[in-house]
Short mmCIF file of C-alpha atoms and ligand atoms in Angstrom, two decimals:
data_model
loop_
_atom_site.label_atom_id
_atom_site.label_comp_id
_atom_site.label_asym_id
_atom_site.label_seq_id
_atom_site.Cartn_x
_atom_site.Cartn_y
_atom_site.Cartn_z
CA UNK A 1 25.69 -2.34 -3.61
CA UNK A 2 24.42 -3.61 -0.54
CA UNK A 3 26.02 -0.84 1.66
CA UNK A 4 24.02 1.73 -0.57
CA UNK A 5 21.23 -0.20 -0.23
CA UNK A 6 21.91 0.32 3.65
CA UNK A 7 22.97 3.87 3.66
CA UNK A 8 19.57 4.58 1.51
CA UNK A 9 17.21 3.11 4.08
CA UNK A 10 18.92 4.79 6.95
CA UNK A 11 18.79 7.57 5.06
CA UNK A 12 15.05 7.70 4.24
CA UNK A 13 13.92 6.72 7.48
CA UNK A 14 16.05 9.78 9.03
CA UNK A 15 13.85 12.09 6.84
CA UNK A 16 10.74 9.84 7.68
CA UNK A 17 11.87 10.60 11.59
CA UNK A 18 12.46 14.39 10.78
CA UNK A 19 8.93 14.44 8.96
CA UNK A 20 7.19 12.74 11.89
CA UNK A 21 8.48 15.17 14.50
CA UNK A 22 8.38 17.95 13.01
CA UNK A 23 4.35 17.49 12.38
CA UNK A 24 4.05 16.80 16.18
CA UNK A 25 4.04 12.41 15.67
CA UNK A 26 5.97 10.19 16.74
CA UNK A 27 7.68 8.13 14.11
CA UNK A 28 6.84 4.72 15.30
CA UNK A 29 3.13 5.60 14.50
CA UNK A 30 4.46 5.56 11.18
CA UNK A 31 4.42 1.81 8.34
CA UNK A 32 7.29 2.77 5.68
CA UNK A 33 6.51 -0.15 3.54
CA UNK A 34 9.71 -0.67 0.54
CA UNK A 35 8.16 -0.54 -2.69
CA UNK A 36 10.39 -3.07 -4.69
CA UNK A 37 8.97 -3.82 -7.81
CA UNK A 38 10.92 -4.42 -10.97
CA UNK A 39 13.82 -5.04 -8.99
CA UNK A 40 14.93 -9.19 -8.16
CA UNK A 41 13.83 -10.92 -5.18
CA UNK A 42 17.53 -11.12 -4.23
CA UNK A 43 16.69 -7.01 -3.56
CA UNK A 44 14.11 -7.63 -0.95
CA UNK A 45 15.94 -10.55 0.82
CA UNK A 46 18.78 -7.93 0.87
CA UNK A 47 16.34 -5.82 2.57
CA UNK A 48 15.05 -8.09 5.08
CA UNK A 49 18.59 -8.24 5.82
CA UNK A 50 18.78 -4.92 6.62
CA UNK A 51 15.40 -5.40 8.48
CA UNK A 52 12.50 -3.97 6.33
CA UNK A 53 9.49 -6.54 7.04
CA UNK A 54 7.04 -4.45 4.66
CA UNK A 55 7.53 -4.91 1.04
CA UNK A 56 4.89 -3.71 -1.59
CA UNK A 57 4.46 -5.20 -5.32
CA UNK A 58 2.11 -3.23 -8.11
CA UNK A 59 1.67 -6.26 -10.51
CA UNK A 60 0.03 -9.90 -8.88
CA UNK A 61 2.78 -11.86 -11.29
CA UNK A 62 5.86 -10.65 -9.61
CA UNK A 63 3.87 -10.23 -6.14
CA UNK A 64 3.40 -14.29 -6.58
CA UNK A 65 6.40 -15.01 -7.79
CA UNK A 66 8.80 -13.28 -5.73
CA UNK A 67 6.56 -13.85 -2.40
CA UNK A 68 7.07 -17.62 -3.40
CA UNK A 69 10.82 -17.33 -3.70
CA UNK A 70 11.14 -15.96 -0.40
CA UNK A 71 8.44 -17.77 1.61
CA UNK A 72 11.33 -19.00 3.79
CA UNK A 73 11.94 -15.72 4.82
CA UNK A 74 10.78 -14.95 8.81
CA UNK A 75 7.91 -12.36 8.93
CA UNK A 76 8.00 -10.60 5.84
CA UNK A 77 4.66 -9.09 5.03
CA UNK A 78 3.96 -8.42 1.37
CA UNK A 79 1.10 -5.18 0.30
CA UNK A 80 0.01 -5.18 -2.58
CA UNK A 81 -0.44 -1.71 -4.43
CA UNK A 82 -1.43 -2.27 -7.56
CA UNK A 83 -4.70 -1.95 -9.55
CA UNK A 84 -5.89 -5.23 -9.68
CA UNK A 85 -8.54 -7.72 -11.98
CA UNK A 86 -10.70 -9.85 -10.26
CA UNK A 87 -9.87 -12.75 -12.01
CA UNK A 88 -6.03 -12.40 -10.13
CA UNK A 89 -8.11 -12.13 -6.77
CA UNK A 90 -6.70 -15.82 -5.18
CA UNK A 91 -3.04 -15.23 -6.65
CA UNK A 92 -3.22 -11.96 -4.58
CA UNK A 93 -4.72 -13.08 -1.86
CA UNK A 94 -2.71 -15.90 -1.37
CA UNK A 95 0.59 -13.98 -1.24
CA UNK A 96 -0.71 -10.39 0.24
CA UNK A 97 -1.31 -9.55 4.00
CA UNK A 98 -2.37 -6.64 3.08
CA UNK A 99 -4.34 -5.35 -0.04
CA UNK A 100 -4.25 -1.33 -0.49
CA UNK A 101 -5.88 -0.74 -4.24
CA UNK A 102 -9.64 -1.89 -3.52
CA UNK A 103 -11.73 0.25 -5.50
CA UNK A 104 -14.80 -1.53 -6.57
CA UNK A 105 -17.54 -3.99 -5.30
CA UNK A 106 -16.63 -6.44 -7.84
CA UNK A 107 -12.78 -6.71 -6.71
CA UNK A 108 -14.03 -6.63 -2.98
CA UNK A 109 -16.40 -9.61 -4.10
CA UNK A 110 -13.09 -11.39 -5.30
CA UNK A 111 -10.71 -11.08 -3.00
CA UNK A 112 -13.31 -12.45 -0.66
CA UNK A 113 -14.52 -15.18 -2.54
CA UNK A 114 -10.77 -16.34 -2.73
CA UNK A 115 -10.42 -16.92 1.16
CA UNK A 116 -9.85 -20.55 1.68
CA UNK A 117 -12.04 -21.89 4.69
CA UNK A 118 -9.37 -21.26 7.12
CA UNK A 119 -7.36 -18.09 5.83
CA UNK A 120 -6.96 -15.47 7.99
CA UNK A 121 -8.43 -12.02 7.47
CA UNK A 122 -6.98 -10.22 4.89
CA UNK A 123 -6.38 -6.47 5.70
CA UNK A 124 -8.06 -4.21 2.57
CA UNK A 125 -7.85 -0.33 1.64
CA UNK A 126 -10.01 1.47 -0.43
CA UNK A 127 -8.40 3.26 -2.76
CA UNK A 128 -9.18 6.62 -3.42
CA UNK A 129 -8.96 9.08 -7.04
CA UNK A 130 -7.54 11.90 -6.25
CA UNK A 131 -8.55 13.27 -9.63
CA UNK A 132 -10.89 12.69 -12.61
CA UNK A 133 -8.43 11.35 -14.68
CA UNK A 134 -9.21 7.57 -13.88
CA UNK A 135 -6.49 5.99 -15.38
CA UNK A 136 -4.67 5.47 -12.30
CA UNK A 137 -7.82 3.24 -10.24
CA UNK A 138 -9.22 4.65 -7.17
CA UNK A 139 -13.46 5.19 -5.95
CA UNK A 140 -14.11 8.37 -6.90
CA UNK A 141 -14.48 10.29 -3.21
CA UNK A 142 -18.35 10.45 -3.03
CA UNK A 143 -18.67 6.80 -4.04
CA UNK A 144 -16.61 6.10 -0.65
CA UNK A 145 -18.85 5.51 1.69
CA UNK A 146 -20.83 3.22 -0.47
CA UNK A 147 -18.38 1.04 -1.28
CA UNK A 148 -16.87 0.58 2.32
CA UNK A 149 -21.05 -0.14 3.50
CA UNK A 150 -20.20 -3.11 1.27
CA UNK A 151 -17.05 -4.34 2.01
CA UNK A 152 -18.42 -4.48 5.69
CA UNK A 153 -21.61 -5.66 4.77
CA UNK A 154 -21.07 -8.14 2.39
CA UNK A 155 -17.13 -9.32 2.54
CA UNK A 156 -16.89 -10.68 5.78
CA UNK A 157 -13.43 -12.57 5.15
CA UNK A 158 -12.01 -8.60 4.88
CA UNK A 159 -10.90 -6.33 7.41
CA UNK A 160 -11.41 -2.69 6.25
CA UNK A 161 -8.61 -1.17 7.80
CA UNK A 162 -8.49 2.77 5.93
CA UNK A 163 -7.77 4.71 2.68
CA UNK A 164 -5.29 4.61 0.00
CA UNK A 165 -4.33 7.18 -2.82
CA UNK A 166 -1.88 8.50 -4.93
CA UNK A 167 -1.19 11.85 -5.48
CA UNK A 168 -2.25 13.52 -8.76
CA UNK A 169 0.75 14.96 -11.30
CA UNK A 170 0.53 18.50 -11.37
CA UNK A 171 -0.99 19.29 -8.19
CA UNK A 172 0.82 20.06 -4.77
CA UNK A 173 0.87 16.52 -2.90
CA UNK A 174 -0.20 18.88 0.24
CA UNK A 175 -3.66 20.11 -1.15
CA UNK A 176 -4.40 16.33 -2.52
CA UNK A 177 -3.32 14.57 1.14
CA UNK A 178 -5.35 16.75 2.64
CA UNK A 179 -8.65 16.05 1.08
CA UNK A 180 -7.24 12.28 1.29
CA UNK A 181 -7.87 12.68 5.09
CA UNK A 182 -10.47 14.63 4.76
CA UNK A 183 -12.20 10.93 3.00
CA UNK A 184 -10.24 9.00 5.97
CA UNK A 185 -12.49 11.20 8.58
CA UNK A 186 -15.64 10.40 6.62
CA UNK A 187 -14.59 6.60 6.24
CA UNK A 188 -14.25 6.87 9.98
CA UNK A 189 -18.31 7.50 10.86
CA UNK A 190 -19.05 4.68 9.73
CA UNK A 191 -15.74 2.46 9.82
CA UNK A 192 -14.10 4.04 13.15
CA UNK A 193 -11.10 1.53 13.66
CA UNK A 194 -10.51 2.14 9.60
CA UNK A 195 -8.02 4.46 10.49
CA UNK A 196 -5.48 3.32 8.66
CA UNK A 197 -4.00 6.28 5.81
CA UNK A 198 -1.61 4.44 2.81
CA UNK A 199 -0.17 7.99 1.50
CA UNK A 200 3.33 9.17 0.15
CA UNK A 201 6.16 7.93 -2.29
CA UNK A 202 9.66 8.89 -2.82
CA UNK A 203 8.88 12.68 -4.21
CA UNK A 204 6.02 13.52 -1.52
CA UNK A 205 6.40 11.53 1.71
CA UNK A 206 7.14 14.16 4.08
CA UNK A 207 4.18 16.25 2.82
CA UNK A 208 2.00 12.71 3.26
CA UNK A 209 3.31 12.49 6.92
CA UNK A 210 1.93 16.21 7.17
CA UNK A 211 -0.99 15.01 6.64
CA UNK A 212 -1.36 12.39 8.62
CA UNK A 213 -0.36 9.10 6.05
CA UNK A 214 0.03 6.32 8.87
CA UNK A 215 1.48 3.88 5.83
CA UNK A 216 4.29 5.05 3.30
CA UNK A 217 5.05 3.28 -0.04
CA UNK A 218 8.52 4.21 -0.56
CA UNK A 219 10.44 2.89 -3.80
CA UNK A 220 13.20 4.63 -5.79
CA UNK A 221 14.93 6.57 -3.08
CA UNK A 222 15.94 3.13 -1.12
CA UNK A 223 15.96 1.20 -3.88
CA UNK A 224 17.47 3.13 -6.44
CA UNK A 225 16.38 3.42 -10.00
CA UNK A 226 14.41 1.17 -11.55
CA UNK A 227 15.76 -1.09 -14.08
CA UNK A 228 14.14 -1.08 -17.07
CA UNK A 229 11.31 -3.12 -17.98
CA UNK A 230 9.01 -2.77 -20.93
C1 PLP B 301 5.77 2.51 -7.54
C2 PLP B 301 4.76 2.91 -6.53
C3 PLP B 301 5.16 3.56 -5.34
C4 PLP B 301 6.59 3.93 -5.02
O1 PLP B 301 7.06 4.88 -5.94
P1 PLP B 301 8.46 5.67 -5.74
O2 PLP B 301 8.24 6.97 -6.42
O3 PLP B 301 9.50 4.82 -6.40
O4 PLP B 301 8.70 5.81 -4.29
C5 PLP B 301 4.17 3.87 -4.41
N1 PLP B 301 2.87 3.59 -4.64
C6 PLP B 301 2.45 2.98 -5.76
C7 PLP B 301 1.00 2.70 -5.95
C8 PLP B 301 3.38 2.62 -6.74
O5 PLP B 301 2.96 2.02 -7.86
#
């Protein structure tokens, strides 16, 4: 088990190297954050084993809950991906260095709210939709700009650090990454050190890289399958 687990990572950052050179960037530009949801903490302190420092978590339950398990664990740095409700805005912040699924003034509002008086700055994302169909979160791109005016203006305990977004079903990941940097450039006039681009999963990351992703959220191909959950 834990020598697949090995052989998986090594294998997916070989790729991730191949990817990064052969669009002209060097690979240590590049965050592969291991997306390790649904599977047991024991997973990710098998990882941090293996030396994987990013993890990411899609639902604030196991994010707190597994983050609190392993809080003994040197360095690890948890992101969480996930659309989130405001009212799980200090469970999330509390565990989370990083927060890539911002999306509305209202969730911005929360997370910064939640800061205790000394926390440090919490590192944010906007995500973006990709697509009309809203069921999977994200500022639709021409409410961008609006919404990172007031996570600057108003959130002051957040550090707006890029864009985030998933890549529609149905659509070639290239065509999609490419307007998501497209949003990053425009993000940039006003936010310039927001440079920050959370792109790519297991089926699309080397078309992400392409395209300039500076953060992966890989799962299932260094994990494995997911086990089931209802
Ligand atoms: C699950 C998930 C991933 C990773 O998906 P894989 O296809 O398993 O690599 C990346 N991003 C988000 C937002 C996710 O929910």
């Amino acid at each position: 088990m834990a020598d697949d687990l090995a052989a998986r990572l090594a294998a997916v950052d070989a790729r991730i190297a191949e990817a990064a050179r052969a669009a002209g960037r060097a690979p240590a530009e590049l965050t592969r954050i291991v997306v390790t949801k649904f599977h047991p903490a024991s997973l990710v302190a098998e990882l941090h084993r293996l030396g994987v420092r990013s993890v990411g978590e899609n639902r604030q339950q196991e994010l707190s809950a597994k983050a609190a398990e392993l809080r003994a664990l040197p360095d690890l740095e948890w992101h969480f991906i996930g659309q989130a409700q405001t009212n799980k805005a200090r469970a999330i912040r509390e565990a989370a260095a990083v927060v890539h699924s911002v999306d509305r003034d209202r969730l911005a509002d929360a997370l910064h709210r939640a800061a205790e008086p000394e926390a440090p700055v919490l590192d944010v994302l906007l995500q973006v939709a990709l697509t009309a169909d809203a069921g999977r979160g994200g500022v639709a791109p021409d409410g961008l700009e609006r919404l990172a005016d007031h996570v600057q203006a108003a959130c002051p305990s957040l550090r707006l650090r890029g864009v985030m977004a998933v890549a529609p079903l149905g659509e070639d990941p290239a065509r999609a990454f490419a307007r998501l940097h497209e949003c990053s450039e425009r993000l940039r006039v006003s936010a310039p050190t927001a440079d920050w681009i959370s792109a790519g999963m297991t089926g699309d990351f080397v078309e992400a890289i392409a395209a300039g992703a500076t953060h992966l959220r890989i799962g299932s191909a260094i994990t494995g399958p997911r086990p089931l959950h209802g």
